[in-house]
Amino acid sequence: MIDFDPGTAAPTKGTNQRNGGDLVVETLEALGAKTVFGIPGQHALGLFDAMGRGNLHFVSSRVENNSAFAADGYSRATGEVGVLFLSTGPGALTSLAGLQEAYATGVPMVVVASQIPLDGLGARRKGMLHQLDDQKASAANVTKSQRLIQHASGIPSAIQDAWTEAISSPQGPVWIEIPQNVLLDPIMVPPVEDALAEAFDNPPRVELIREAVKWLSTAERPAIIAGGGTRRGRAEKSLLSIAEQLRAPVICTPGGNGAFPWTHELSLQSWIEDRYMTDVLEDADVLIVIGSSLGEVTSNYFTFEPRGRIIQIDAEPRVLESNRPGLGIRADAGQALAALDEALSAAGAADAVTRSWHGTSPEDVVKESLAKVKARLESQDLAKELKFMADIREAVPADMQTFWDMTISAYWGWSCWDARQGQFHSAQGAGGLGYGFPAAIGGAVGLETTGKPSRVLAVSGDGSSMYSISELATAKQHNVPVTWLIVDDGGYGILREYMVGAFGQATATELARPDFVKLAESFGVPARRVAPEEVGDALKASFEADGPNVVVVETMLKMFGPTHLE
């Protein structure tokens, strides 16, 4: 091992003395971590040196924001905690947009950032490299909590506590920072042999479940909105049982996509932005909202005006009644729906009342509503878009996980993508560009550790792809089995469409862009350019290959017409 002088970070002499960095690595391994994402930095060298003596697999990204997206994708794909190592100052700050997505979506992550030496802390302007007045304050908007560790002996407990907090609902990223000298100084703390982190219990209150059952037992037209919290709480089985007991139509938000079987006779799928679906939800006499704030997209851009009562279930108390009054139940979605399912069964709620939507069965309401959406789409000259998305869906294996950037294809995917046995992941939480490819890298790396099929699909536009184009080097270096579909329309397509619709012309939306095929090949990554009608065959061939590859489609896609303006 190389030891460092805490003041200069200059190599001094070889030694076998353990240090704070070893405690970080040992604790993470004891908690079950397998993989770490990040980029080395001067103050963080103690972390990376210690990894060389441990068993953690390190994936080095090229930009810290992409490291955060990769740790996010790893967690979503595996259900495990994503781990991120950051250096001080610019490195830590560059990760924040990626952490905002994880925070908004409730993705459990442990973030370990280095800090300047202890004697530089306290907002004194000592002129140290990377110095910030209060680094952890910068992370306060995008993480559940922030900790500064000032003594090596506190490292194991702090990381154990952070891990517990990250996996406790509402889940999310937790920030730890450790000064350079604490990472490097010799320690007397013995090696970490075990660490225990169990999620805090977050059950619903009994009287609230009782009240919800009372409402639902007399409801003629119950309906359900399944948000992202449904998936994070692993509540799919209970959701299906409740929907079938109540004969309640179910619609999934973009974050909840996949929480309910797409082809089920009660499934309104994910057409949450369509007015026909808004009409159904407004007509429900009791609406169950799970793991959603009824925010901008879910409320069809705040045009949603429910006439019935709302039961809102969410692990985050700030979400409850944030947009609509209702019976707020603060609880983990999995625990809440399991309790509600059991209580409904015990009360015989399925037999308590006839489920009828003004003389029409719930199943027919679903069928008719989906038919209306289909007819609306077919009336809008969207044949190319419908075929393009259908071709991608047909090419993607049923169990393949997909990662979608903020691009027109993804906006279509929010509504039309049947996740089947795979999982649909997108950046809808915070809505930042650049998520798709690095998250897919993290997802594929994570799936490899679980022994599951690890090939994944990333979908980006040409604008969003440039945020993460450097990660082609990461994918090549680690031979990650990710296929990247880049839909190149020469600009920020959705912004172009918004501006033309609002102002009659688009300004500052057009982009000079590279030859993506040649650029990918310069990284040693195979790539091909195909016409839109060839995308399915190109993806199928790419899925059969080894390591990373790129498919580029040059085409202009349109969005379906908004219905909230009607």
Coordinates of C-alpha atoms in Angstrom, one line a residue, residues 136-425:
K136 CA -22.8 18.8 2.4
A137 CA -25.2 21.8 2.3
S138 CA -25.0 21.6 -1.5
A139 CA -26.4 18.0 -1.3
A140 CA -29.2 18.9 1.0
N141 CA -31.7 19.4 -1.8
V142 CA -31.1 16.0 -3.4
T143 CA -30.4 13.6 -0.6
K144 CA -32.4 12.3 2.4
S145 CA -29.7 13.3 4.9
Q146 CA -26.0 14.4 5.1
R147 CA -23.3 13.4 7.5
L148 CA -19.8 14.6 8.1
I149 CA -17.5 12.0 9.7
Q150 CA -14.7 13.6 11.7
H151 CA -13.1 10.5 13.3
A152 CA -12.3 7.1 11.7
S153 CA -14.0 5.2 14.6
G154 CA -17.3 6.7 13.5
I155 CA -17.1 5.4 9.9
P156 CA -18.7 1.9 10.3
S157 CA -21.7 3.1 12.3
A158 CA -22.3 6.1 10.1
I159 CA -22.3 4.0 6.9
Q160 CA -24.5 1.4 8.6
D161 CA -26.9 4.1 9.6
A162 CA -26.8 5.6 6.1
W163 CA -27.6 2.3 4.5
T164 CA -30.5 1.8 6.9
E165 CA -31.9 5.2 6.0
A166 CA -31.4 4.6 2.3
I167 CA -33.5 1.4 2.3
S168 CA -36.2 2.7 4.6
S169 CA -39.3 4.1 3.0
P170 CA -39.4 6.6 1.6
Q171 CA -36.2 5.3 0.1
G172 CA -33.5 7.6 -1.4
P173 CA -29.8 8.6 -1.5
V174 CA -27.9 9.4 1.7
W175 CA -24.8 11.5 1.7
I176 CA -21.7 10.9 3.8
E177 CA -18.5 12.9 3.6
I178 CA -15.1 12.0 5.1
P179 CA -12.1 14.4 5.2
Q180 CA -8.9 13.4 3.4
N181 CA -6.9 12.9 6.6
V182 CA -9.6 10.7 8.2
L183 CA -9.4 8.4 5.2
L184 CA -5.6 8.3 5.2
D185 CA -4.5 8.4 8.9
P186 CA -3.6 5.0 10.5
I187 CA -6.3 3.6 12.7
M188 CA -6.6 1.3 15.7
V189 CA -10.1 0.2 14.8
P190 CA -10.2 -3.6 14.1
P191 CA -11.4 -4.8 10.7
V192 CA -15.2 -4.7 10.3
E193 CA -16.6 -8.2 10.4
D194 CA -20.3 -7.7 10.3
A195 CA -22.8 -4.8 9.8
L196 CA -26.5 -4.9 10.0
A197 CA -28.9 -2.6 8.2
E198 CA -32.6 -3.3 8.2
A199 CA -35.3 -1.0 6.8
F200 CA -37.4 0.8 9.4
D201 CA -40.9 -0.5 9.7
N202 CA -43.4 1.9 8.0
P203 CA -46.9 0.3 8.4
P204 CA -50.2 2.1 7.9
R205 CA -52.2 3.1 11.0
V206 CA -55.0 0.7 11.7
E207 CA -57.8 3.2 11.9
L208 CA -56.9 4.6 8.5
I209 CA -57.1 1.2 6.8
R210 CA -60.4 0.6 8.6
E211 CA -61.7 3.9 7.2
A212 CA -60.4 3.1 3.7
V213 CA -62.2 -0.2 3.8
K214 CA -65.4 1.5 4.8
W215 CA -65.2 3.9 1.8
L216 CA -64.3 1.1 -0.6
S217 CA -67.0 -1.3 0.7
T218 CA -69.7 1.1 -0.5
A219 CA -68.0 2.4 -3.7
E220 CA -69.7 1.6 -7.0
R221 CA -66.9 3.0 -9.1
P222 CA -63.5 2.6 -7.4
A223 CA -60.4 3.1 -9.5
I224 CA -56.7 3.0 -8.8
I225 CA -53.6 5.1 -9.8
A226 CA -50.4 3.1 -9.3
G227 CA -47.4 5.4 -9.0
G228 CA -43.7 4.7 -8.6
G229 CA -44.1 3.9 -4.9
T230 CA -46.0 0.8 -5.8
R231 CA -42.9 -0.7 -7.5
R232 CA -40.5 0.5 -4.9
G233 CA -42.7 -1.0 -2.2
R234 CA -42.9 -4.3 -4.2
A235 CA -46.7 -4.0 -3.9
E236 CA -47.6 -5.6 -7.2
K237 CA -49.2 -8.7 -5.8
S238 CA -51.4 -6.9 -3.3
L239 CA -52.3 -4.3 -6.0
L240 CA -53.6 -7.1 -8.3
S241 CA -55.6 -8.7 -5.5
I242 CA -57.2 -5.4 -4.4
A243 CA -58.1 -4.5 -8.0
E244 CA -59.7 -7.8 -8.6
Q245 CA -61.6 -7.7 -5.3
L246 CA -62.9 -4.3 -6.1
R247 CA -63.1 -4.8 -9.9
A248 CA -61.3 -1.4 -10.0
P249 CA -59.7 -0.1 -13.2
V250 CA -56.0 0.5 -12.7
I251 CA -53.8 3.0 -14.5
C252 CA -50.0 3.3 -14.0
T253 CA -48.0 6.5 -13.9
P254 CA -44.7 6.6 -15.8
G255 CA -42.9 5.7 -12.6
G256 CA -45.5 3.0 -11.9
N257 CA -45.3 1.5 -15.4
G258 CA -45.2 -2.3 -14.9
A259 CA -46.8 -2.4 -11.5
F260 CA -50.0 -3.9 -13.0
P261 CA -50.4 -6.4 -15.8
W262 CA -50.6 -4.5 -19.1
T263 CA -53.2 -6.8 -20.7
H264 CA -55.4 -7.4 -17.6
E265 CA -59.1 -6.7 -18.2
L266 CA -58.9 -4.0 -15.6
S267 CA -55.8 -2.3 -16.9
L268 CA -56.0 1.2 -18.3
Q269 CA -52.3 0.7 -19.0
S270 CA -50.3 3.9 -18.7
W271 CA -52.2 6.4 -20.8
I272 CA -52.3 8.9 -17.9
E273 CA -51.9 11.9 -20.2
D274 CA -55.0 11.1 -22.2
R275 CA -58.3 13.0 -21.5
Y276 CA -60.3 9.8 -22.0
M277 CA -58.4 8.3 -19.0
T278 CA -58.8 11.5 -17.0
D279 CA -62.5 11.3 -17.6
V280 CA -62.6 7.8 -16.1
L281 CA -60.6 8.8 -13.1
E282 CA -62.6 11.9 -12.5
D283 CA -65.8 9.8 -12.5
A284 CA -64.5 7.3 -9.8
D285 CA -66.4 7.7 -6.6
V286 CA -63.4 6.4 -4.6
L287 CA -59.9 6.8 -6.1
I288 CA -56.9 5.0 -4.5
V289 CA -53.6 6.8 -5.3
I290 CA -50.5 4.8 -4.4
G291 CA -47.0 6.2 -4.4
S292 CA -47.9 9.3 -6.4
S293 CA -48.3 13.0 -5.6
L294 CA -50.9 13.4 -8.4
G295 CA -48.3 15.7 -9.9
E296 CA -48.0 17.4 -13.3
V297 CA -48.0 14.4 -15.6
T298 CA -50.3 12.2 -13.5
S299 CA -52.9 14.9 -13.2
N300 CA -52.8 15.5 -17.0
Y301 CA -51.0 18.8 -16.3
F302 CA -53.2 19.8 -13.4
T303 CA -56.5 19.5 -15.4
F304 CA -57.6 16.5 -13.3
E305 CA -60.7 17.4 -11.3
P306 CA -61.9 14.3 -9.3
R307 CA -65.5 14.3 -8.2
G308 CA -65.1 11.4 -5.8
R309 CA -63.1 10.8 -2.6
I310 CA -59.4 10.1 -2.7
I311 CA -57.4 7.6 -0.6
Q312 CA -53.8 8.5 -1.0
I313 CA -51.0 6.2 0.2
D314 CA -47.4 7.3 0.3
A315 CA -44.3 6.7 2.4
E316 CA -43.4 10.4 2.2
P317 CA -45.7 12.5 4.4
R318 CA -45.0 15.7 2.4
V319 CA -46.7 14.0 -0.6
L320 CA -50.0 13.4 1.1
E321 CA -52.7 15.8 0.1
S322 CA -50.0 18.0 -1.6
N323 CA -52.3 18.4 -4.7
R324 CA -55.7 17.1 -3.6
P325 CA -57.5 16.6 -0.3
G326 CA -58.1 13.0 0.7
L327 CA -57.6 10.3 3.3
G328 CA -53.8 10.4 3.6
I329 CA -52.2 7.2 4.7
R330 CA -48.5 7.5 5.4
A331 CA -47.0 4.1 4.9
D332 CA -44.7 2.0 2.8
A333 CA -46.8 1.0 -0.3
G334 CA -46.1 -2.7 0.2
Q335 CA -47.1 -2.7 3.8
A336 CA -50.2 -0.5 3.2
L337 CA -51.5 -2.5 0.3
A338 CA -50.9 -5.8 2.1
A339 CA -52.9 -4.5 5.0
L340 CA -55.7 -3.1 2.8
D341 CA -55.9 -6.3 0.8
E342 CA -56.3 -8.4 4.0
A343 CA -58.8 -6.0 5.5
L344 CA -60.9 -5.9 2.3
S345 CA -61.0 -9.7 2.2
A346 CA -62.0 -9.9 5.8
A347 CA -64.8 -7.4 5.3
G348 CA -66.1 -9.2 2.2
A349 CA -65.8 -5.9 0.3
A350 CA -66.0 -7.8 -3.0
D351 CA -69.6 -8.8 -2.3
A352 CA -70.7 -5.6 -0.6
V353 CA -71.9 -3.6 -3.6
T354 CA -72.4 -4.0 -7.4
R355 CA -69.6 -2.4 -9.3
S356 CA -71.2 -0.5 -12.1
W357 CA -70.1 2.6 -14.0
H358 CA -73.6 4.0 -14.8
G359 CA -74.8 0.7 -16.0
T360 CA -71.5 -0.3 -17.7
S361 CA -69.2 -2.9 -16.2
P362 CA -65.7 -1.8 -15.1
E363 CA -64.2 -4.2 -17.6
D364 CA -66.2 -2.7 -20.4
V365 CA -65.3 0.8 -19.3
V366 CA -61.6 -0.2 -19.6
K367 CA -62.1 -1.7 -23.0
E368 CA -64.0 1.3 -24.3
S369 CA -61.5 3.8 -22.9
L370 CA -58.6 2.0 -24.5
A371 CA -60.4 1.9 -27.8
K372 CA -61.1 5.6 -27.6
V373 CA -57.4 6.3 -27.0
K374 CA -56.4 4.1 -29.9
A375 CA -58.9 5.8 -32.2
R376 CA -57.6 9.2 -31.1
L377 CA -54.0 8.2 -31.9
E378 CA -54.9 6.8 -35.3
S379 CA -56.6 10.1 -36.2
Q380 CA -53.4 12.1 -35.6
D381 CA -51.2 11.0 -38.5
L382 CA -48.9 9.0 -36.1
A383 CA -48.5 5.8 -38.1
K384 CA -44.7 6.2 -38.2
E385 CA -44.5 6.7 -34.4
L386 CA -46.8 3.9 -33.6
K387 CA -45.0 1.5 -35.8
F388 CA -41.6 2.6 -34.5
M389 CA -42.6 2.0 -30.9
A390 CA -44.3 -1.3 -31.7
D391 CA -41.2 -2.5 -33.6
I392 CA -38.9 -1.7 -30.6
R393 CA -41.4 -3.5 -28.3
E394 CA -41.5 -6.5 -30.6
A395 CA -37.7 -6.7 -30.8
V396 CA -37.0 -6.4 -27.0
P397 CA -37.1 -9.7 -25.2
A398 CA -40.0 -9.9 -22.7
D399 CA -37.7 -10.0 -19.7
M400 CA -35.2 -7.3 -20.8
Q401 CA -34.9 -4.1 -18.7
T402 CA -35.0 -0.8 -20.5
F403 CA -33.7 2.7 -19.6
W404 CA -35.1 5.8 -21.2
D405 CA -33.8 9.3 -21.4
M406 CA -35.8 12.4 -21.6
T407 CA -36.6 12.2 -25.3
I408 CA -39.7 11.9 -27.5
S409 CA -39.4 8.1 -27.7
A410 CA -39.4 8.0 -23.9
Y411 CA -42.5 10.2 -23.7
W412 CA -44.2 7.7 -25.9
G413 CA -42.8 4.9 -23.7
W414 CA -44.3 6.5 -20.6
S415 CA -47.8 5.9 -22.1
C416 CA -47.4 2.9 -24.5
W417 CA -44.7 0.7 -23.2
D418 CA -45.7 -2.8 -22.0
A419 CA -42.9 -3.7 -19.6
R420 CA -43.9 -7.4 -19.6
Q421 CA -41.5 -9.3 -17.4
G422 CA -38.8 -6.7 -17.7
Q423 CA -38.7 -3.3 -16.0
F424 CA -39.2 0.1 -17.5
H425 CA -36.9 2.8 -16.1

